[in-house]
Amino acid sequence: MRVLVTGGAGFIGSAVCRHLVLDLGDTILNFDKLTYAANPASLAEVASSPRYGFRQGDVCNAAQLKAAFESFEPDAVLHLAAETHVDRSIDSARPFVETNVMGVFTLLETVRAYLASRPALAPGFRFLHLSTDEVFGSLGDQGHFTETSPYQPSSPYSASKAAGDHLARAWGATYGLPVMVANCSNNYGPRQFPEKLVPLIILNGLEGKPLPVYGAGANVRDWLYVEDHARALGTILARGTPGETYAIGGRAERANLAVVETICDLLDDAAPRLGNTPRRDLIQFVTDRPGHDHRYAIDCSKIERELGWKPQVSFEDGLRETVRWYLDRGDWWGPLRERYDGQRLGRG
């Protein structure tokens, strides 16, 4: 399969690129703007492969997209390019609307024109649009999101992703594009930009800095190891049905405070502080994020039942591996900390 991956230098995107090239033998073109959260170093394992190509470009730029499609001639698109950090969307929503709404529109129109000029490709072509469970809003203490859950976004980020989802489905219904949508839960794992909870706590803990926890730390997330997610997306791209939505979760609900405490304990075991002072002492409860959803949890029965995918990495094993990776790979995250040292964002 020849797959054009947008946002392939990001956290999830780089995991997908590695999986498609190394595990599935696909040929891919990574189309990425290289924003602050992108890191070409995450693609070192595939950079020299003849099945991997890179083209810098913006999904909002129709001319750049058209040139990429015409030169690469993909038979599938995996759309991951997005602004993703909720706190940044609170501080400045415009980049989220531009990339997550207008970028989806521009890409859909590019695909529509591309297939109109190559009708022989249309029957087997696939367009997989990646979204988030945050579009569904907040759950109570019980229940799970499914593919049919109503949309109720709470942040500028989730609202922009919801808009992109609606555009993708509408272009499928109106123009017959072979669109599939995937809504995933919270990803974690190696190579994640250190503004997100897990790498932020790991790196602050290593440096003896405060470990900020929003509110009382009671907000619950369903945690999905990024390599499991990459396998799910590859599975949907290969065997999913156009017009369908697939919910991808890790079946690993944890309160934020519990996640932070577990990271503290793993760091204490692997890299004890001077005097063996427990890192839990560094935890600081801070003013909660505006509009902070209480709980997310995904029922991923559909993708398990219909496509045979299941998460393979437990939260305990995945988090242990993630901590170990950050301990070993200061060469990867060191330059990122120089331009983002963990300062609070999204105060509203």
Coordinates of C-alpha atoms in Angstrom, one line a residue:
M1 CA 0.0 0.0 0.0
R2 CA 1.2 3.5 -0.8
V3 CA 0.1 5.7 2.1
L4 CA 0.3 9.5 2.5
V5 CA 0.6 10.2 6.2
T6 CA 0.0 13.7 7.4
G7 CA 1.7 14.7 10.6
G8 CA 4.0 11.8 10.5
A9 CA 6.8 13.5 12.5
G10 CA 4.6 13.9 15.5
F11 CA 4.2 11.5 18.4
I12 CA 1.5 9.2 17.1
G13 CA 2.4 9.9 13.5
S14 CA 6.0 8.7 13.9
A15 CA 4.8 5.5 15.6
V16 CA 2.4 5.0 12.6
C17 CA 5.2 5.6 10.1
R18 CA 7.5 3.1 11.8
H19 CA 4.7 0.5 12.0
L20 CA 3.7 0.9 8.4
V21 CA 7.2 0.7 7.0
L22 CA 8.9 -1.8 9.4
D23 CA 6.0 -4.1 10.3
L24 CA 3.6 -3.9 7.3
G25 CA 6.0 -3.2 4.5
D26 CA 4.0 -0.3 3.2
T27 CA 5.5 2.6 1.2
I28 CA 4.7 6.0 2.8
L29 CA 5.1 9.7 2.2
N30 CA 5.3 11.7 5.5
F31 CA 3.7 15.1 4.8
D32 CA 4.5 17.2 7.9
K33 CA 4.7 21.0 8.6
L34 CA 7.3 20.4 11.3
T35 CA 5.7 22.5 14.0
Y36 CA 7.1 22.7 17.5
A37 CA 5.8 19.2 18.5
A38 CA 7.3 17.4 15.5
N39 CA 10.7 15.7 15.8
P40 CA 12.4 14.1 12.8
A41 CA 14.6 12.2 15.2
S42 CA 11.5 10.0 16.0
L43 CA 11.8 8.6 12.5
A44 CA 15.5 7.6 12.6
E45 CA 14.6 3.9 12.3
V46 CA 12.9 4.4 8.9
A47 CA 14.6 7.5 7.5
S48 CA 17.0 5.5 5.3
S49 CA 14.3 3.0 4.1
P50 CA 13.5 3.1 0.4
R51 CA 9.9 2.8 1.4
Y52 CA 9.9 6.0 3.4
G53 CA 9.8 9.5 2.0
F54 CA 9.4 13.0 3.6
R55 CA 7.9 16.2 2.2
Q56 CA 7.5 19.3 4.3
G57 CA 4.2 21.0 3.9
D58 CA 1.1 22.4 5.5
V59 CA -2.3 20.7 5.2
C60 CA -3.9 24.1 4.9
N61 CA -1.9 24.8 1.7
A62 CA -3.8 23.3 -1.3
A63 CA -0.9 23.8 -3.7
Q64 CA 1.5 21.9 -1.5
L65 CA -0.9 19.1 -1.0
K66 CA -1.7 18.8 -4.7
A67 CA 2.0 18.5 -5.5
A68 CA 2.5 15.8 -2.9
F69 CA -0.4 13.8 -4.2
E70 CA 0.6 14.1 -7.8
S71 CA 4.2 13.1 -7.2
F72 CA 3.6 10.3 -4.8
E73 CA 0.3 8.9 -6.1
P74 CA -1.0 7.3 -2.9
D75 CA -3.8 4.8 -2.7
A76 CA -4.5 5.7 0.9
V77 CA -4.4 8.7 3.3
L78 CA -3.9 8.6 7.0
H79 CA -4.6 12.0 8.4
L80 CA -3.0 12.7 11.7
A81 CA -1.7 16.3 11.3
A82 CA -3.4 18.4 14.0
E83 CA -2.8 20.8 16.9
T84 CA -3.4 18.6 19.9
H85 CA -2.6 20.2 23.3
V86 CA -5.7 21.3 25.1
D87 CA -3.9 23.9 27.2
R88 CA -2.4 25.6 24.1
S89 CA -5.9 25.7 22.6
I90 CA -7.1 27.6 25.6
D91 CA -4.3 30.2 25.3
S92 CA -4.7 30.5 21.5
A93 CA -7.5 28.8 19.6
R94 CA -6.8 30.1 16.1
P95 CA -4.1 27.6 15.1
F96 CA -6.4 24.8 16.2
V97 CA -9.3 26.1 14.0
E98 CA -6.9 26.6 11.1
T99 CA -5.2 23.2 11.2
N100 CA -8.0 21.0 12.6
V101 CA -10.8 22.5 10.6
M102 CA -9.5 24.2 7.5
G103 CA -6.7 21.7 7.2
V104 CA -9.3 18.9 7.1
F105 CA -11.3 20.7 4.5
T106 CA -8.3 21.4 2.3
L107 CA -7.2 17.8 2.5
L108 CA -10.6 16.4 1.7
E109 CA -10.9 18.7 -1.3
T110 CA -7.5 17.7 -2.5
V111 CA -8.4 14.0 -2.2
R112 CA -11.7 14.6 -4.0
A113 CA -9.9 16.3 -7.0
Y114 CA -7.2 13.6 -6.9
L115 CA -9.7 10.7 -7.2
A116 CA -11.7 12.6 -9.9
S117 CA -8.6 12.6 -12.0
R118 CA -7.8 9.0 -11.3
P119 CA -11.1 7.1 -11.3
A120 CA -9.4 3.7 -11.4
L121 CA -8.0 4.3 -8.0
A122 CA -11.3 5.2 -6.3
P123 CA -12.7 1.7 -5.6
G124 CA -9.7 0.7 -3.4
F125 CA -8.8 4.1 -2.0
R126 CA -9.1 4.8 1.7
F127 CA -9.1 8.0 3.8
L128 CA -8.6 7.4 7.5
H129 CA -9.2 10.5 9.7
L130 CA -7.9 10.4 13.2
S131 CA -9.8 12.0 16.0
T132 CA -10.1 11.9 19.8
D133 CA -12.4 10.8 22.5
E134 CA -12.5 14.4 23.8
V135 CA -15.1 15.3 21.1
F136 CA -17.6 13.4 23.2
G137 CA -17.2 15.6 26.3
S138 CA -17.2 14.3 29.8
L139 CA -18.5 11.0 31.2
G140 CA -19.9 10.5 34.6
D141 CA -18.5 7.8 36.9
Q142 CA -20.1 5.1 34.8
G143 CA -20.4 4.2 31.2
H144 CA -18.1 4.4 28.1
F145 CA -17.9 6.2 24.8
T146 CA -18.8 4.3 21.7
E147 CA -18.9 5.0 18.0
T148 CA -22.4 6.4 18.4
S149 CA -21.8 8.6 21.4
P150 CA -23.1 12.2 20.9
Y151 CA -20.7 15.0 20.5
Q152 CA -20.3 17.5 23.3
P153 CA -16.8 19.1 23.1
S154 CA -15.6 21.2 26.0
S155 CA -12.4 22.9 24.8
P156 CA -11.3 24.8 21.7
Y157 CA -9.2 21.8 20.9
S158 CA -12.0 19.2 21.1
A159 CA -14.4 21.6 19.3
S160 CA -11.9 21.9 16.4
K161 CA -11.5 18.2 16.2
A162 CA -15.3 17.7 16.3
A163 CA -15.6 20.0 13.4
G164 CA -13.0 18.1 11.4
D165 CA -14.8 14.8 12.1
H166 CA -18.1 16.3 10.8
L167 CA -16.4 17.5 7.7
A168 CA -14.8 14.1 7.0
R169 CA -18.1 12.3 7.4
A170 CA -20.0 14.8 5.3
W171 CA -17.5 14.5 2.4
G172 CA -18.0 10.8 2.6
A173 CA -21.8 11.1 2.5
T174 CA -22.0 13.9 -0.1
Y175 CA -19.1 13.2 -2.4
G176 CA -18.6 9.4 -1.8
L177 CA -15.1 9.7 -0.4
P178 CA -14.1 6.4 1.3
V179 CA -13.8 8.0 4.7
M180 CA -13.2 6.2 8.0
V181 CA -12.9 8.0 11.3
A182 CA -11.1 6.7 14.4
N183 CA -11.6 8.2 17.9
C184 CA -8.8 7.3 20.3
S185 CA -8.2 7.7 24.0
N186 CA -5.2 9.3 25.7
N187 CA -1.9 8.1 24.1
Y188 CA 1.3 7.7 26.0
G189 CA 4.7 6.2 25.3
P190 CA 8.3 7.1 24.2
R191 CA 8.9 10.1 22.0
Q192 CA 6.0 12.3 23.2
F193 CA 6.5 16.0 23.4
P194 CA 7.1 17.0 27.1
E195 CA 4.0 19.3 27.4
K196 CA 1.8 16.2 27.9
L197 CA 1.2 14.7 31.3
V198 CA 3.3 11.6 31.2
P199 CA 6.6 13.0 29.8
L200 CA 6.2 16.2 31.7
I201 CA 6.0 14.4 35.0
I202 CA 8.9 12.1 34.1
L203 CA 11.2 14.9 33.1
N204 CA 10.2 17.2 36.0
G205 CA 10.7 14.3 38.3
L206 CA 14.2 13.6 37.0
E207 CA 15.1 17.2 37.4
G208 CA 13.6 17.5 40.9
K209 CA 11.0 20.1 39.7
P210 CA 7.4 20.4 41.0
L211 CA 5.0 17.9 39.6
P212 CA 1.8 19.9 38.8
V213 CA -1.5 18.1 39.2
Y214 CA -4.7 19.9 38.1
G215 CA -7.4 20.2 40.7
A216 CA -7.4 17.2 43.0
G217 CA -6.0 14.8 40.3
A218 CA -9.4 13.0 40.1
N219 CA -9.9 13.4 36.4
V220 CA -9.9 9.9 34.8
R221 CA -8.4 9.0 31.4
D222 CA -8.3 5.8 29.4
W223 CA -4.6 5.3 28.6
L224 CA -3.5 3.7 25.2
Y225 CA 0.1 2.8 24.5
V226 CA 1.1 4.5 21.3
E227 CA 2.5 1.4 19.6
D228 CA -0.9 -0.3 20.2
H229 CA -2.6 2.7 18.6
A230 CA -0.3 2.5 15.6
R231 CA -1.3 -1.1 15.1
A232 CA -4.9 -0.2 15.4
L233 CA -4.6 2.5 12.7
G234 CA -2.8 0.1 10.4
T235 CA -5.5 -2.5 10.9
I236 CA -8.3 0.0 10.1
L237 CA -6.5 1.3 7.0
A238 CA -6.1 -2.3 5.7
R239 CA -9.4 -3.9 6.7
G240 CA -11.8 -1.1 7.8
T241 CA -15.0 -0.3 6.0
P242 CA -15.5 3.1 4.4
G243 CA -18.2 5.1 6.2
E244 CA -17.5 3.4 9.5
T245 CA -16.2 4.9 12.8
Y246 CA -13.8 2.9 15.1
A247 CA -13.2 3.7 18.8
I248 CA -9.7 2.8 20.0
G249 CA -9.0 2.6 23.7
G250 CA -6.5 0.9 26.0
R251 CA -9.0 -0.4 28.6
A252 CA -6.8 1.2 31.2
E253 CA -8.7 3.9 33.1
R254 CA -6.6 5.7 35.7
A255 CA -7.0 8.9 37.6
N256 CA -4.4 11.5 36.8
L257 CA -3.1 11.5 40.4
A258 CA -2.6 7.7 40.3
V259 CA -0.7 8.1 37.0
V260 CA 1.6 10.7 38.5
E261 CA 2.2 8.7 41.7
T262 CA 3.0 5.6 39.6
I263 CA 5.6 7.6 37.6
C264 CA 7.1 8.8 40.9
D265 CA 7.5 5.3 42.1
L266 CA 9.0 4.0 38.9
L267 CA 11.5 6.9 38.9
D268 CA 12.4 6.3 42.5
D269 CA 13.2 2.6 41.7
A270 CA 15.2 3.4 38.5
A271 CA 16.9 6.7 39.4
P272 CA 16.7 7.4 43.2
R273 CA 17.0 11.0 44.4
L274 CA 19.8 12.0 46.7
G275 CA 18.9 10.8 50.1
N276 CA 16.2 8.5 48.6
T277 CA 13.6 11.3 49.1
P278 CA 10.4 10.1 47.4
R279 CA 9.3 12.0 44.4
R280 CA 5.7 12.0 45.5
D281 CA 6.9 14.9 47.7
L282 CA 7.3 17.0 44.6
I283 CA 3.5 16.7 43.7
Q284 CA 1.8 20.1 43.8
F285 CA -2.0 20.5 43.2
V286 CA -2.6 23.5 41.0
T287 CA -5.7 25.4 39.8
D288 CA -7.6 23.2 37.5
R289 CA -7.8 23.7 33.7
P290 CA -10.9 25.6 32.6
G291 CA -13.6 23.2 31.2
H292 CA -11.6 20.2 32.4
D293 CA -13.6 17.0 31.5
H294 CA -14.0 14.6 34.4
R295 CA -13.7 11.3 32.8
Y296 CA -13.0 9.6 29.4
A297 CA -13.3 5.9 28.7
I298 CA -13.7 4.0 25.5
D299 CA -15.5 0.8 24.7
C300 CA -13.4 -0.6 21.9
S301 CA -15.5 -3.7 21.4
K302 CA -16.3 -2.9 17.8
I303 CA -12.7 -2.9 16.5
E304 CA -11.9 -5.9 18.6
R305 CA -14.9 -7.8 17.2
E306 CA -14.8 -6.7 13.6
L307 CA -11.1 -6.2 12.8
G308 CA -9.4 -8.4 15.4
W309 CA -7.4 -5.7 17.1
K310 CA -6.8 -5.6 20.8
P311 CA -4.4 -3.6 23.0
Q312 CA -1.4 -5.8 23.7
V313 CA 0.6 -3.6 26.2
S314 CA -0.7 -3.2 29.7
F315 CA -0.6 0.2 31.3
E316 CA 1.9 -1.0 33.9
D317 CA 4.3 -2.4 31.3
G318 CA 3.8 0.5 28.9
L319 CA 4.5 3.1 31.6
R320 CA 7.6 1.2 32.8
E321 CA 8.9 1.1 29.3
T322 CA 8.2 4.8 28.8
V323 CA 10.0 5.8 31.9
R324 CA 13.0 3.7 31.0
W325 CA 13.0 5.2 27.5
Y326 CA 13.1 8.8 28.8
L327 CA 15.9 7.8 31.2
D328 CA 18.0 6.5 28.4
R329 CA 17.2 9.0 25.7
G330 CA 18.2 12.5 27.0
D331 CA 19.6 13.0 23.5
W332 CA 16.1 13.0 22.1
W333 CA 14.3 15.1 24.7
G334 CA 17.1 17.4 25.8
P335 CA 16.8 19.8 22.9
L336 CA 13.0 20.0 23.4
R337 CA 13.4 21.0 27.0
E338 CA 15.5 23.9 25.9
R339 CA 12.6 25.4 24.2
Y340 CA 9.8 24.1 26.5
D341 CA 10.8 23.6 30.1
G342 CA 7.4 22.6 31.5
Q343 CA 5.9 26.0 32.2
R344 CA 2.1 26.2 32.9
L345 CA -0.1 26.7 29.9
G346 CA -3.8 27.1 29.5
R347 CA -4.8 29.3 32.5
G348 CA -7.6 30.8 30.5

